[in-house]
Amino acid sequence: MNNIHLINHILIDHKIAILRDEKTKCKQFREVIEEIAMLETLEVLKDAPTKTVTVKTPLEMVEQTIIKENSIVIVPILRAGLGMVNGVTAMLPAVKVGHIGIARNEETLEPVEYMCKLPQDIQDKMVILLDPMLATGGSACAAIQVLKNRGVKNIKMLNILAVPEGVEKVAKAHPDVDIYIAKIDRCLNEKGYILPGLGDAGDRIFGTK
Ligand code: PRP
Ligand code: URA
């Protein structure tokens, strides 16, 4: 059964208001996407693989639990997921980064995969998929399937905005995947855009419109 983690925090709401505002320019939009990804990382890492190390403080030795960074891989779904990478690596600088390129066909809204480059040893890792938008859920399902085909068993999906039908689709197709969402919006419009949403995340991050 899925775990849907809705990250309910006023600081995230505050930052989502900046993303939603049509007047927010590319530079600030990019910065805020990174900041929200960083905040969401705190929640995902509650489940992180850990180990115990011994540290010498100025006063004595202490056993300390730390994150096994080399057991975690992050995978942005291109393009918009790229905007979240720096937010996660600011917290976990040693993680490896894979890439899955998926674009929605604008007519059918079906996901089309156009590139995939993943670390060789990914199957034993905790893999965190990054994409700010979960709309129909088609892209998320396709990316999760790519990871499963490579033998990955521990998958987390990190989104910023989602709609109920998209979450349900992913949850039904992949009940073993944990989904972390900053905000669940109302519905999709006839073109598959999230309402009230923030528009096209990739275009706003990269200034392509
Ligand atoms: C956007 C977004 C997701 C996808 C969500 O990408 O970043 O990947 O749409 O929609 P879905 O849940 O209906 O599949 P898009 O296809 O626009 O590509 P881009 O990131 O390159 O702009
Ligand atoms: N992808 C986006 O970038 N925005 C949406 O609202 C839906 C899908």
Tab-separated table of C-alpha atoms and ligand atoms in Angstrom:
chain	number	residue	atom	x	y	z
A	1	MET	CA	0.000	0.000	0.000
A	2	ASN	CA	1.302	3.479	-0.853
A	3	ASN	CA	2.258	6.001	1.688
A	4	ILE	CA	1.107	9.412	0.498
A	5	HIS	CA	3.009	12.036	2.485
A	6	LEU	CA	1.413	15.452	2.264
A	7	ILE	CA	3.983	17.890	3.579
A	8	ASN	CA	1.842	20.379	5.368
A	9	HIS	CA	3.910	23.408	6.393
A	10	ILE	CA	3.243	27.148	6.265
A	11	LEU	CA	6.764	27.810	4.929
A	12	ILE	CA	6.035	25.567	1.943
A	13	ASP	CA	2.625	27.227	1.403
A	14	HIS	CA	4.381	30.598	1.544
A	15	LYS	CA	6.814	29.545	-1.185
A	16	ILE	CA	4.132	27.889	-3.332
A	17	ALA	CA	2.333	31.263	-3.440
A	18	ILE	CA	5.471	32.689	-5.113
A	19	LEU	CA	5.509	29.852	-7.669
A	20	ARG	CA	1.816	30.303	-8.454
A	21	ASP	CA	2.158	34.051	-9.103
A	22	GLU	CA	2.301	34.622	-12.867
A	23	LYS	CA	4.474	37.691	-12.219
A	24	THR	CA	7.298	35.607	-10.654
A	25	LYS	CA	10.288	35.686	-13.006
A	26	CYS	CA	12.479	32.769	-14.055
A	27	LYS	CA	15.347	33.416	-11.581
A	28	GLN	CA	13.115	33.537	-8.500
A	29	PHE	CA	10.947	30.681	-9.765
A	30	ARG	CA	14.044	28.476	-10.068
A	31	GLU	CA	15.303	29.464	-6.603
A	32	VAL	CA	11.964	28.706	-4.958
A	33	ILE	CA	11.643	25.304	-6.689
A	34	GLU	CA	15.057	24.444	-5.219
A	35	GLU	CA	14.100	25.684	-1.761
A	36	ILE	CA	10.895	23.624	-1.678
A	37	ALA	CA	12.816	20.544	-2.872
A	38	MET	CA	15.263	21.108	-0.014
A	39	LEU	CA	12.450	21.350	2.535
A	40	GLU	CA	10.747	18.214	1.176
A	41	THR	CA	14.070	16.355	1.398
A	42	LEU	CA	13.828	16.555	5.192
A	43	GLU	CA	10.609	14.515	5.052
A	44	VAL	CA	11.879	11.897	2.572
A	45	LEU	CA	15.040	11.363	4.589
A	46	LYS	CA	13.059	10.177	7.625
A	47	ASP	CA	13.256	6.856	5.759
A	48	ALA	CA	16.899	7.137	4.681
A	49	PRO	CA	19.370	4.251	4.990
A	50	THR	CA	21.652	4.961	7.949
A	51	LYS	CA	24.803	3.721	9.636
A	52	THR	CA	26.568	4.432	12.921
A	53	VAL	CA	29.960	6.109	13.035
A	54	THR	CA	32.222	7.063	15.893
A	55	VAL	CA	33.060	10.768	16.169
A	56	LYS	CA	35.596	12.395	18.475
A	57	THR	CA	34.215	15.659	19.860
A	58	PRO	CA	36.588	18.080	21.632
A	59	LEU	CA	35.422	16.347	24.863
A	60	GLU	CA	34.875	12.620	24.192
A	61	MET	CA	34.036	9.883	21.708
A	62	VAL	CA	30.395	9.491	20.643
A	63	GLU	CA	28.460	7.026	18.473
A	64	GLN	CA	26.473	8.994	15.895
A	65	THR	CA	23.886	7.867	13.319
A	66	ILE	CA	24.450	9.284	9.829
A	67	ILE	CA	22.840	8.889	6.384
A	68	LYS	CA	24.437	6.407	3.970
A	69	GLU	CA	24.629	8.950	1.142
A	70	ASN	CA	26.108	6.436	-1.277
A	71	SER	CA	22.970	4.291	-0.859
A	72	ILE	CA	20.785	7.061	-2.300
A	73	VAL	CA	20.344	8.041	-5.963
A	74	ILE	CA	18.228	10.951	-7.128
A	75	VAL	CA	16.603	10.863	-10.568
A	76	PRO	CA	15.029	14.038	-11.986
A	77	ILE	CA	12.400	13.554	-14.689
A	78	LEU	CA	13.510	15.960	-17.449
A	79	ARG	CA	13.069	18.719	-17.845
A	80	ALA	CA	11.251	20.194	-14.869
A	81	GLY	CA	12.676	17.705	-12.340
A	82	LEU	CA	16.123	19.185	-13.025
A	83	GLY	CA	14.965	22.279	-11.179
A	84	MET	CA	14.772	20.277	-7.932
A	85	VAL	CA	18.242	18.674	-8.110
A	86	ASN	CA	20.247	21.471	-6.454
A	87	GLY	CA	17.775	21.618	-3.578
A	88	VAL	CA	18.390	17.956	-2.761
A	89	THR	CA	22.151	17.954	-3.389
A	90	ALA	CA	22.512	21.002	-1.116
A	91	MET	CA	21.537	18.570	1.668
A	92	LEU	CA	23.130	15.410	0.221
A	93	PRO	CA	26.175	16.471	-1.815
A	94	ALA	CA	27.478	12.924	-2.357
A	95	VAL	CA	24.402	11.355	-3.977
A	96	LYS	CA	24.596	10.088	-7.545
A	97	VAL	CA	22.211	11.606	-10.088
A	98	GLY	CA	20.484	9.618	-12.845
A	99	HIS	CA	18.305	11.197	-15.549
A	100	ILE	CA	15.076	10.084	-17.196
A	101	GLY	CA	13.755	12.245	-20.037
A	102	ILE	CA	9.982	12.088	-20.476
A	103	ALA	CA	7.760	14.609	-22.247
A	104	ARG	CA	3.972	14.550	-22.478
A	105	ASN	CA	2.521	14.442	-25.964
A	106	GLU	CA	0.584	17.718	-25.989
A	107	GLU	CA	-2.425	16.177	-27.767
A	108	THR	CA	-2.794	12.779	-26.096
A	109	LEU	CA	-1.051	13.693	-22.770
A	110	GLU	CA	0.680	10.291	-23.034
A	111	PRO	CA	4.287	10.207	-21.720
A	112	VAL	CA	7.055	9.757	-24.294
A	113	GLU	CA	10.454	8.627	-22.997
A	114	TYR	CA	13.401	10.189	-24.881
A	115	MET	CA	16.442	9.516	-22.709
A	116	CYS	CA	17.623	7.458	-19.766
A	117	LYS	CA	20.999	7.456	-18.023
A	118	LEU	CA	21.168	5.787	-14.620
A	119	PRO	CA	24.033	4.698	-12.335
A	120	GLN	CA	25.095	1.057	-12.971
A	121	ASP	CA	24.483	-0.059	-9.382
A	122	ILE	CA	21.077	1.604	-8.998
A	123	GLN	CA	19.072	-1.536	-8.165
A	124	ASP	CA	20.219	-1.685	-4.514
A	125	LYS	CA	19.737	2.026	-3.828
A	126	MET	CA	16.968	4.149	-2.394
A	127	VAL	CA	15.935	6.112	-5.489
A	128	ILE	CA	14.225	9.484	-5.165
A	129	LEU	CA	12.415	10.531	-8.363
A	130	LEU	CA	12.056	14.305	-8.733
A	131	ASP	CA	9.336	16.110	-10.657
A	132	PRO	CA	7.563	19.270	-9.482
A	133	MET	CA	4.298	18.324	-11.252
A	134	LEU	CA	2.102	15.223	-10.923
A	135	ALA	CA	-0.814	15.845	-13.304
A	136	THR	CA	-2.367	12.819	-15.064
A	137	GLY	CA	0.331	10.693	-13.399
A	138	GLY	CA	1.429	9.276	-16.765
A	139	SER	CA	5.011	10.601	-16.580
A	140	ALA	CA	5.464	9.440	-12.985
A	141	CYS	CA	4.150	5.938	-13.795
A	142	ALA	CA	6.430	5.686	-16.830
A	143	ALA	CA	9.509	6.805	-14.853
A	144	ILE	CA	8.741	4.407	-11.989
A	145	GLN	CA	8.409	1.570	-14.510
A	146	VAL	CA	11.825	2.448	-16.000
A	147	LEU	CA	13.354	2.128	-12.505
A	148	LYS	CA	11.525	-1.129	-11.766
A	149	ASN	CA	12.707	-2.565	-15.088
A	150	ARG	CA	16.247	-1.873	-13.829
A	151	GLY	CA	15.504	-3.823	-10.628
A	152	VAL	CA	15.023	-0.877	-8.237
A	153	LYS	CA	12.837	-1.817	-5.265
A	154	ASN	CA	13.012	1.196	-2.961
A	155	ILE	CA	11.453	4.137	-4.833
A	156	LYS	CA	10.272	7.501	-3.478
A	157	MET	CA	8.518	10.096	-5.651
A	158	LEU	CA	9.002	13.758	-4.747
A	159	ASN	CA	6.514	16.253	-6.235
A	160	ILE	CA	5.562	19.827	-5.437
A	161	LEU	CA	2.027	20.073	-6.894
A	162	ALA	CA	-0.321	17.171	-7.660
A	163	VAL	CA	-4.002	16.550	-8.344
A	164	PRO	CA	-6.087	13.748	-6.789
A	165	GLU	CA	-6.562	11.790	-10.048
A	166	GLY	CA	-2.803	11.750	-10.721
A	167	VAL	CA	-1.981	10.614	-7.197
A	168	GLU	CA	-4.626	7.866	-7.444
A	169	LYS	CA	-3.238	6.651	-10.766
A	170	VAL	CA	0.322	6.349	-9.418
A	171	ALA	CA	-0.859	4.855	-6.128
A	172	LYS	CA	-2.904	2.203	-7.949
A	173	ALA	CA	-0.223	1.283	-10.496
A	174	HIS	CA	2.649	1.341	-7.981
A	175	PRO	CA	1.341	0.706	-4.456
A	176	ASP	CA	4.886	0.077	-3.203
A	177	VAL	CA	6.104	3.622	-4.013
A	178	ASP	CA	6.043	6.371	-1.376
A	179	ILE	CA	4.820	9.713	-2.753
A	180	TYR	CA	5.793	13.032	-1.133
A	181	ILE	CA	3.713	16.043	-2.170
A	182	ALA	CA	3.886	19.669	-1.045
A	183	LYS	CA	0.331	20.543	-2.105
A	184	ILE	CA	-2.662	18.742	-3.655
A	185	ASP	CA	-4.523	21.058	-6.034
A	186	ARG	CA	-8.122	20.913	-7.282
A	187	CYS	CA	-8.198	19.238	-10.714
A	188	LEU	CA	-6.851	19.240	-14.281
A	189	ASN	CA	-8.145	21.502	-17.036
A	190	GLU	CA	-9.058	20.177	-20.513
A	191	LYS	CA	-5.398	20.510	-21.590
A	192	GLY	CA	-4.089	18.493	-18.637
A	193	TYR	CA	-2.828	21.487	-16.635
A	194	ILE	CA	-3.148	21.560	-12.866
A	195	LEU	CA	-5.702	24.071	-11.459
A	196	PRO	CA	-5.004	26.452	-9.821
A	197	GLY	CA	-1.435	25.225	-10.419
A	198	LEU	CA	1.547	27.267	-11.480
A	199	GLY	CA	1.507	26.831	-15.268
A	200	ASP	CA	4.143	24.875	-17.169
A	201	ALA	CA	6.913	24.164	-14.670
A	202	GLY	CA	9.591	23.345	-17.276
A	203	ASP	CA	8.909	26.522	-19.255
A	204	ARG	CA	8.968	28.666	-16.118
A	205	ILE	CA	12.207	27.105	-14.786
A	206	PHE	CA	14.057	27.391	-18.084
A	207	GLY	CA	12.385	30.508	-19.506
A	208	THR	CA	11.233	28.761	-22.671
A	209	LYS	CA	7.989	30.694	-23.029
B	1	PRP	C1	5.541	18.069	-17.093
B	1	PRP	C2	5.968	17.797	-15.664
B	1	PRP	C3	5.783	16.312	-15.539
B	1	PRP	C4	4.585	16.057	-16.419
B	1	PRP	C5	3.386	15.849	-15.552
B	1	PRP	O1	6.559	17.753	-17.984
B	1	PRP	O2	7.252	18.229	-15.373
B	1	PRP	O3	6.895	15.557	-15.987
B	1	PRP	O4	4.412	17.220	-17.239
B	1	PRP	O5	2.294	15.527	-16.330
B	1	PRP	P1	1.606	14.099	-16.270
B	1	PRP	O6	1.461	13.752	-14.817
B	1	PRP	O7	0.277	14.346	-16.944
B	1	PRP	O8	2.438	13.123	-17.015
B	1	PRP	P2	6.431	18.031	-19.553
B	1	PRP	O9	5.952	16.806	-20.249
B	1	PRP	O10	5.668	19.294	-19.789
B	1	PRP	O11	7.943	18.199	-19.979
B	1	PRP	P3	8.994	19.327	-19.553
B	1	PRP	O12	9.336	19.082	-18.114
B	1	PRP	O13	10.125	19.071	-20.463
B	1	PRP	O14	8.367	20.678	-19.762
B	2	URA	N1	2.959	19.882	-16.288
B	2	URA	C1	3.181	21.168	-15.924
B	2	URA	O1	4.309	21.685	-16.050
B	2	URA	N2	2.156	21.872	-15.404
B	2	URA	C2	0.935	21.341	-15.239
B	2	URA	O2	0.035	22.042	-14.747
B	2	URA	C3	0.714	20.009	-15.632
B	2	URA	C4	1.760	19.295	-16.161
